[in-house]
PDB file of C-alpha atoms in Angstrom:
ATOM      1  CA  PHE A   1     -32.278 -68.968 113.236  1.00 85.00           C
ATOM      2  CA  SER A   2     -29.662 -68.461 115.637  1.00 86.00           C
ATOM      3  CA  ALA A   3     -32.306 -68.277 118.429  1.00 88.00           C
ATOM      4  CA  ALA A   4     -34.071 -71.457 117.022  1.00 88.00           C
ATOM      5  CA  LEU A   5     -31.110 -73.360 117.307  1.00 88.00           C
ATOM      6  CA  ASP A   6     -30.344 -72.316 120.712  1.00 89.00           C
ATOM      7  CA  PHE A   7     -34.145 -73.224 121.602  1.00 92.00           C
ATOM      8  CA  PHE A   8     -33.837 -76.515 119.844  1.00 91.00           C
ATOM      9  CA  ALA A   9     -30.181 -77.242 121.285  1.00 89.00           C
ATOM     10  CA  GLU A  10     -31.738 -76.657 124.587  1.00 90.00           C
ATOM     11  CA  LEU A  11     -34.526 -79.292 124.153  1.00 92.00           C
ATOM     12  CA  PHE A  12     -31.757 -82.123 122.618  1.00 90.00           C
ATOM     13  CA  TRP A  13     -29.459 -82.100 125.614  1.00 87.00           C
ATOM     14  CA  ASP A  14     -27.126 -79.383 124.020  1.00 86.00           C
ATOM     15  CA  GLU A  15     -26.422 -81.278 120.837  1.00 88.00           C
ATOM     16  CA  TYR A  16     -26.448 -78.486 118.230  1.00 86.00           C
ATOM     17  CA  GLY A  17     -26.030 -80.889 115.529  1.00 87.00           C
ATOM     18  CA  LEU A  18     -29.694 -82.442 116.402  1.00 91.00           C
ATOM     19  CA  ALA A  19     -30.573 -78.531 116.911  1.00 90.00           C
ATOM     20  CA  ILE A  20     -29.900 -77.953 113.145  1.00 88.00           C
ATOM     21  CA  LEU A  21     -31.704 -81.345 112.304  1.00 90.00           C
ATOM     22  CA  ALA A  22     -34.988 -79.944 113.786  1.00 92.00           C
ATOM     23  CA  LEU A  23     -34.825 -76.371 112.271  1.00 89.00           C
ATOM     24  CA  THR A  24     -33.926 -78.457 108.796  1.00 88.00           C
ATOM     25  CA  ILE A  25     -37.051 -80.392 109.337  1.00 91.00           C
ATOM     26  CA  ILE A  26     -39.514 -77.158 109.912  1.00 90.00           C
ATOM     27  CA  ILE A  27     -37.958 -75.601 107.149  1.00 85.00           C
ATOM     28  CA  ARG A  28     -38.743 -78.272 104.573  1.00 85.00           C
ATOM     29  CA  PHE A  29     -42.144 -78.628 105.750  1.00 87.00           C
ATOM     30  CA  LEU A  30     -42.709 -74.615 105.537  1.00 84.00           C
ATOM     31  CA  ILE A  31     -41.937 -74.928 102.125  1.00 80.00           C
ATOM     32  CA  LEU A  32     -43.815 -77.948 101.291  1.00 81.00           C
ATOM     33  CA  PRO A  33     -46.810 -76.034  99.544  1.00 79.00           C
ATOM     34  CA  LEU A  34     -44.052 -75.118  96.922  1.00 76.00           C
ATOM     35  CA  MET A  35     -43.043 -78.554  96.655  1.00 75.00           C
ATOM     36  CA  ILE A  36     -46.215 -80.028  96.296  1.00 76.00           C
ATOM     37  CA  LYS A  37     -46.868 -77.370  93.232  1.00 74.00           C
ATOM     38  CA  GLN A  38     -43.698 -78.502  91.787  1.00 72.00           C
ATOM     39  CA  TYR A  39     -45.188 -82.143  91.933  1.00 73.00           C
ATOM     40  CA  ARG A  40     -48.266 -81.183  90.125  1.00 74.00           C
ATOM     41  CA  SER A  41     -46.109 -79.203  87.248  1.00 72.00           C
ATOM     42  CA  THR A  42     -44.107 -82.039  86.941  1.00 71.00           C
ATOM     43  CA  LYS A  43     -46.957 -84.324  86.747  1.00 73.00           C
ATOM     44  CA  GLN A  44     -48.286 -82.172  84.095  1.00 75.00           C
ATOM     45  CA  MET A  45     -45.047 -82.249  82.020  1.00 74.00           C
ATOM     46  CA  GLN A  46     -45.537 -86.126  81.908  1.00 73.00           C
ATOM     47  CA  VAL A  47     -48.979 -85.236  80.417  1.00 77.00           C
ATOM     48  CA  ILE A  48     -47.674 -83.282  77.791  1.00 80.00           C
ATOM     49  CA  GLN A  49     -44.797 -84.928  76.531  1.00 78.00           C
ATOM     50  CA  PRO A  50     -46.245 -86.195  73.074  1.00 84.00           C
ATOM     51  CA  ASP A  51     -47.299 -82.481  72.419  1.00 84.00           C
ATOM     52  CA  ILE A  52     -43.549 -81.716  73.244  1.00 81.00           C
ATOM     53  CA  ALA A  53     -42.326 -84.439  70.883  1.00 82.00           C
ATOM     54  CA  LYS A  54     -44.354 -83.291  68.320  1.00 85.00           C
ATOM     55  CA  LEU A  55     -43.284 -79.639  68.434  1.00 83.00           C
ATOM     56  CA  ARG A  56     -39.433 -80.756  68.452  1.00 81.00           C
ATOM     57  CA  THR A  57     -40.147 -82.719  65.333  1.00 85.00           C
ATOM     58  CA  LYS A  58     -42.636 -79.793  63.678  1.00 82.00           C
ATOM     59  CA  TYR A  59     -39.682 -77.200  64.517  1.00 81.00           C
ATOM     60  CA  LYS A  60     -36.752 -79.100  64.285  1.00 79.00           C
ATOM     61  CA  ASP A  61     -34.892 -76.781  61.665  1.00 79.00           C
ATOM     62  CA  ASP A  62     -36.143 -73.714  63.435  1.00 79.00           C
ATOM     63  CA  PRO A  63     -34.975 -73.530  67.108  1.00 81.00           C
ATOM     64  CA  GLN A  64     -36.403 -69.992  67.761  1.00 84.00           C
ATOM     65  CA  LYS A  65     -39.816 -71.050  66.751  1.00 82.00           C
ATOM     66  CA  GLN A  66     -39.703 -74.253  68.865  1.00 80.00           C
ATOM     67  CA  GLN A  67     -38.720 -72.629  71.899  1.00 82.00           C
ATOM     68  CA  GLU A  68     -41.884 -70.050  71.397  1.00 83.00           C
ATOM     69  CA  GLU A  69     -44.111 -72.930  70.618  1.00 83.00           C
ATOM     70  CA  MET A  70     -42.746 -74.582  74.029  1.00 82.00           C
ATOM     71  CA  MET A  71     -43.051 -71.494  76.073  1.00 82.00           C
ATOM     72  CA  LYS A  72     -47.051 -71.303  74.771  1.00 83.00           C
ATOM     73  CA  LEU A  73     -47.610 -74.954  75.366  1.00 81.00           C
ATOM     74  CA  PHE A  74     -46.253 -74.525  79.037  1.00 80.00           C
ATOM     75  CA  GLN A  75     -48.269 -71.564  79.419  1.00 80.00           C
ATOM     76  CA  LYS A  76     -51.504 -72.903  78.443  1.00 80.00           C
ATOM     77  CA  HIS A  77     -50.862 -76.382  80.577  1.00 75.00           C
ATOM     78  CA  GLY A  78     -49.750 -73.997  83.557  1.00 71.00           C
ATOM     79  CA  VAL A  79     -46.260 -75.723  83.547  1.00 73.00           C
ATOM     80  CA  ASN A  80     -43.116 -74.614  84.934  1.00 67.00           C
ATOM     81  CA  PRO A  81     -39.819 -76.147  83.065  1.00 64.00           C
ATOM     82  CA  LEU A  82     -37.501 -74.738  85.694  1.00 63.00           C
ATOM     83  CA  ALA A  83     -39.303 -76.703  88.652  1.00 60.00           C
ATOM     84  CA  GLY A  84     -36.676 -79.165  89.023  1.00 56.00           C
ATOM     85  CA  CYS A  85     -34.386 -76.810  89.998  1.00 62.00           C
ATOM     86  CA  MET A  86     -36.960 -75.061  92.682  1.00 63.00           C
ATOM     87  CA  PRO A  87     -35.536 -77.292  95.540  1.00 59.00           C
ATOM     88  CA  LEU A  88     -31.956 -75.889  95.303  1.00 61.00           C
ATOM     89  CA  LEU A  89     -32.711 -71.994  94.386  1.00 71.00           C
ATOM     90  CA  ILE A  90     -35.338 -71.790  97.022  1.00 72.00           C
ATOM     91  CA  GLN A  91     -32.889 -72.989  99.700  1.00 68.00           C
ATOM     92  CA  MET A  92     -29.783 -70.505  98.763  1.00 76.00           C
ATOM     93  CA  PRO A  93     -31.180 -67.471 100.964  1.00 84.00           C
ATOM     94  CA  ILE A  94     -31.994 -69.838 103.474  1.00 79.00           C
ATOM     95  CA  LEU A  95     -28.425 -71.024 103.277  1.00 74.00           C
ATOM     96  CA  ILE A  96     -26.936 -67.330 103.445  1.00 82.00           C
ATOM     97  CA  ALA A  97     -29.354 -67.020 106.393  1.00 83.00           C
ATOM     98  CA  LEU A  98     -27.937 -70.085 108.148  1.00 78.00           C
ATOM     99  CA  TYR A  99     -24.617 -69.239 107.608  1.00 77.00           C
ATOM    100  CA  HIS A 100     -24.987 -65.545 109.151  1.00 83.00           C
ATOM    101  CA  ALA A 101     -26.742 -67.327 112.089  1.00 82.00           C
ATOM    102  CA  ILE A 102     -23.868 -69.895 112.793  1.00 77.00           C
ATOM    103  CA  MET A 103     -20.776 -67.532 112.490  1.00 76.00           C
ATOM    104  CA  ARG A 104     -22.460 -65.264 114.869  1.00 80.00           C
ATOM    105  CA  ASN A 105     -23.633 -67.480 117.471  1.00 79.00           C
ATOM    106  CA  SER A 106     -20.786 -68.409 119.518  1.00 77.00           C
ATOM    107  CA  HIS A 107     -22.375 -71.541 121.007  1.00 79.00           C
ATOM    108  CA  ILE A 108     -22.174 -73.713 117.930  1.00 79.00           C
ATOM    109  CA  ASN A 109     -18.610 -72.895 117.515  1.00 73.00           C
ATOM    110  CA  GLU A 110     -18.169 -74.379 121.115  1.00 74.00           C
ATOM    111  CA  HIS A 111     -19.555 -77.799 120.363  1.00 78.00           C
ATOM    112  CA  THR A 112     -19.141 -80.694 118.520  1.00 77.00           C
ATOM    113  CA  PHE A 113     -21.492 -83.129 116.523  1.00 78.00           C
ATOM    114  CA  LEU A 114     -20.021 -86.559 115.909  1.00 79.00           C
ATOM    115  CA  TRP A 115     -16.474 -86.236 114.411  1.00 79.00           C
ATOM    116  CA  MET A 116     -16.418 -82.370 113.666  1.00 80.00           C
ATOM    117  CA  GLN A 117     -16.376 -79.094 115.271  1.00 80.00           C
ATOM    118  CA  LEU A 118     -19.424 -77.305 114.132  1.00 82.00           C
ATOM    119  CA  GLY A 119     -17.807 -74.232 113.549  1.00 78.00           C
ATOM    120  CA  GLU A 120     -14.968 -75.216 111.747  1.00 82.00           C
ATOM    121  CA  ARG A 121     -14.237 -76.925 108.134  1.00 85.00           C
ATOM    122  CA  ASP A 122     -14.624 -80.737 108.137  1.00 84.00           C
ATOM    123  CA  PRO A 123     -10.684 -81.809 108.248  1.00 84.00           C
ATOM    124  CA  PHE A 124     -11.610 -84.881 106.508  1.00 87.00           C
ATOM    125  CA  PHE A 125     -13.987 -83.608 103.766  1.00 89.00           C
ATOM    126  CA  ILE A 126     -16.563 -86.184 104.369  1.00 90.00           C
ATOM    127  CA  LEU A 127     -19.505 -83.644 104.630  1.00 90.00           C
ATOM    128  CA  PRO A 128     -18.581 -81.514 101.726  1.00 92.00           C
ATOM    129  CA  VAL A 129     -18.562 -85.289  99.670  1.00 93.00           C
ATOM    130  CA  LEU A 130     -22.201 -86.350 101.415  1.00 93.00           C
ATOM    131  CA  ALA A 131     -23.459 -82.537 100.297  1.00 91.00           C
ATOM    132  CA  ALA A 132     -22.405 -83.065  96.956  1.00 91.00           C
ATOM    133  CA  LEU A 133     -23.538 -86.523  96.857  1.00 92.00           C
ATOM    134  CA  THR A 134     -26.696 -86.060  98.183  1.00 91.00           C
ATOM    135  CA  THR A 135     -27.417 -82.783  95.955  1.00 87.00           C
ATOM    136  CA  TYR A 136     -26.857 -85.162  92.832  1.00 87.00           C
ATOM    137  CA  LEU A 137     -28.734 -87.907  93.954  1.00 87.00           C
ATOM    138  CA  GLN A 138     -31.804 -85.482  94.695  1.00 81.00           C
ATOM    139  CA  GLN A 139     -31.653 -83.757  91.377  1.00 79.00           C
ATOM    140  CA  LYS A 140     -31.211 -87.727  89.826  1.00 79.00           C
ATOM    141  CA  MET A 141     -34.379 -88.393  91.104  1.00 76.00           C
ATOM    142  CA  MET A 142     -36.102 -85.754  89.709  1.00 70.00           C
ATOM    143  CA  ALA A 143     -34.491 -86.281  86.212  1.00 69.00           C
ATOM    144  CA  SER A 144     -36.167 -89.951  86.407  1.00 66.00           C
ATOM    145  CA  VAL A 145     -39.439 -88.416  86.369  1.00 61.00           C
ATOM    146  CA  GLN A 146     -39.053 -85.100  84.357  1.00 60.00           C
ATOM    147  CA  PRO A 147     -37.322 -85.148  81.170  1.00 58.00           C
ATOM    148  CA  MET A 148     -34.525 -82.038  81.342  1.00 60.00           C
ATOM    149  CA  ASN A 149     -33.461 -80.168  78.585  1.00 60.00           C
ATOM    150  CA  PRO A 150     -29.407 -80.205  77.906  1.00 64.00           C
ATOM    151  CA  GLN A 151     -29.462 -76.679  79.818  1.00 63.00           C
ATOM    152  CA  MET A 152     -31.043 -78.380  83.022  1.00 65.00           C
ATOM    153  CA  GLN A 153     -28.687 -81.529  82.800  1.00 69.00           C
ATOM    154  CA  MET A 154     -25.661 -79.107  82.941  1.00 73.00           C
ATOM    155  CA  LEU A 155     -27.037 -77.990  86.069  1.00 71.00           C
ATOM    156  CA  MET A 156     -27.334 -81.056  87.260  1.00 74.00           C
ATOM    157  CA  VAL A 157     -23.331 -81.495  87.252  1.00 78.00           C
ATOM    158  CA  ILE A 158     -22.678 -77.897  88.300  1.00 84.00           C
ATOM    159  CA  PHE A 159     -24.842 -77.718  91.201  1.00 82.00           C
ATOM    160  CA  PRO A 160     -23.184 -80.688  93.319  1.00 87.00           C
ATOM    161  CA  ILE A 161     -19.635 -79.102  92.083  1.00 89.00           C
ATOM    162  CA  LEU A 162     -20.680 -75.667  93.621  1.00 87.00           C
ATOM    163  CA  ILE A 163     -22.068 -77.092  96.601  1.00 86.00           C
ATOM    164  CA  PHE A 164     -18.956 -79.309  97.054  1.00 91.00           C
ATOM    165  CA  VAL A 165     -16.531 -76.149  96.843  1.00 89.00           C
ATOM    166  CA  MET A 166     -18.893 -74.195  99.285  1.00 86.00           C
ATOM    167  CA  ALA A 167     -18.812 -76.871 101.936  1.00 87.00           C
ATOM    168  CA  ILE A 168     -15.244 -77.153 102.161  1.00 90.00           C
ATOM    169  CA  SER A 169     -14.918 -73.401 102.837  1.00 87.00           C
ATOM    170  CA  PHE A 170     -17.764 -73.193 105.083  1.00 86.00           C
ATOM    171  CA  PRO A 171     -18.098 -74.620 108.668  1.00 84.00           C
ATOM    172  CA  ALA A 172     -19.142 -77.791 109.229  1.00 86.00           C
ATOM    173  CA  ALA A 173     -22.781 -76.990 110.275  1.00 84.00           C
ATOM    174  CA  LEU A 174     -23.816 -75.638 107.067  1.00 85.00           C
ATOM    175  CA  PRO A 175     -22.828 -78.819 104.884  1.00 88.00           C
ATOM    176  CA  LEU A 176     -24.339 -80.969 107.860  1.00 88.00           C
ATOM    177  CA  TYR A 177     -27.862 -78.702 107.176  1.00 86.00           C
ATOM    178  CA  TRP A 178     -27.499 -79.365 103.640  1.00 85.00           C
ATOM    179  CA  ILE A 179     -27.211 -82.955 103.985  1.00 90.00           C
ATOM    180  CA  PHE A 180     -29.902 -83.451 106.180  1.00 90.00           C
ATOM    181  CA  SER A 181     -31.816 -81.089 103.679  1.00 85.00           C
ATOM    182  CA  ASN A 182     -31.150 -83.382 100.620  1.00 87.00           C
ATOM    183  CA  LEU A 183     -32.198 -86.303 102.519  1.00 90.00           C
ATOM    184  CA  PHE A 184     -35.531 -84.793 103.558  1.00 88.00           C
ATOM    185  CA  THR A 185     -35.981 -84.000  99.732  1.00 83.00           C
ATOM    186  CA  ILE A 186     -34.770 -87.509  98.792  1.00 86.00           C
ATOM    187  CA  VAL A 187     -37.129 -89.486 100.957  1.00 86.00           C
ATOM    188  CA  GLN A 188     -40.088 -86.745 100.060  1.00 83.00           C
ATOM    189  CA  SER A 189     -39.713 -87.026  96.326  1.00 78.00           C
ATOM    190  CA  TYR A 190     -39.381 -91.175  96.664  1.00 80.00           C
ATOM    191  CA  PHE A 191     -43.115 -91.067  98.138  1.00 80.00           C
ATOM    192  CA  MET A 192     -44.393 -88.050  95.822  1.00 74.00           C
ATOM    193  CA  TYR A 193     -43.019 -89.377  92.503  1.00 66.00           C
ATOM    194  CA  VAL A 194     -41.403 -92.921  92.453  1.00 64.00           C
ATOM    195  CA  ARG A 195     -43.795 -94.652  94.842  1.00 66.00           C
ATOM    196  CA  ASN A 196     -47.011 -93.013  92.899  1.00 59.00           C
ATOM    197  CA  ALA A 197     -45.257 -93.749  89.448  1.00 56.00           C
ATOM    198  CA  PRO A 198     -47.490 -95.798  87.275  1.00 51.00           C
ATOM    199  CA  LYS A 199     -45.953 -99.422  86.835  1.00 50.00           C
ATOM    200  CA  GLU A 200     -45.716-101.061  83.705  1.00 42.00           C
ATOM    201  CA  THR A 201     -47.985-104.195  82.661  1.00 38.00           C
ATOM    202  CA  GLU A 202     -48.624-106.690  80.302  1.00 41.00           C
ATOM    203  CA  GLY A 203     -51.134-104.596  78.755  1.00 41.00           C
ATOM    204  CA  GLY A 204     -49.420-101.285  79.217  1.00 43.00           C
ATOM    205  CA  LEU A 205     -48.960 -98.506  81.765  1.00 44.00           C
ATOM    206  CA  SER A 206     -51.349 -98.912  84.597  1.00 45.00           C
ATOM    207  CA  LYS A 207     -52.890 -95.937  85.764  1.00 42.00           C
TER     208      LYS A 207
END
């Protein structure tokens, strides 16, 4: 990652902020197959929603049995109920690797991008707020197309807070990467989920 950042910075007029953007785009395209798999799982989850509702009604007094039947249903249709969290979880090791790349790259510490010193924390807390906000918007968009259980809904609150706390402590280059990555995911989710979602018509749902 450190060598890649140096390479892209040379291409983009010694701007490490643009180098981070280029690296983010490449990383996102590399994990695109995982995102497509998540998309298919989400669409399948929508298909089996009537079956899920029936199981919840049938076993409403037996949560353990309800959970067992839910898992059988998910396995039968190849659905991953945790698919909504995958974009965040898969990026954690990438974030750790990027953190070490930035901390060990003396060139980044010497450069600025917009108002920030990339090797120092954002003194105005603009990046931490944007990182948390884009994380929440990304999850909110996923929640609009994939129903979430209470545990997943709780993660929607926990993750943005966690990102905010991390972004306060980390060099500005890290939350900058997170913001770029979240924006990429938001745009990607729009084209994959929102734009392709069936629209309501007078006769019901169009296919």
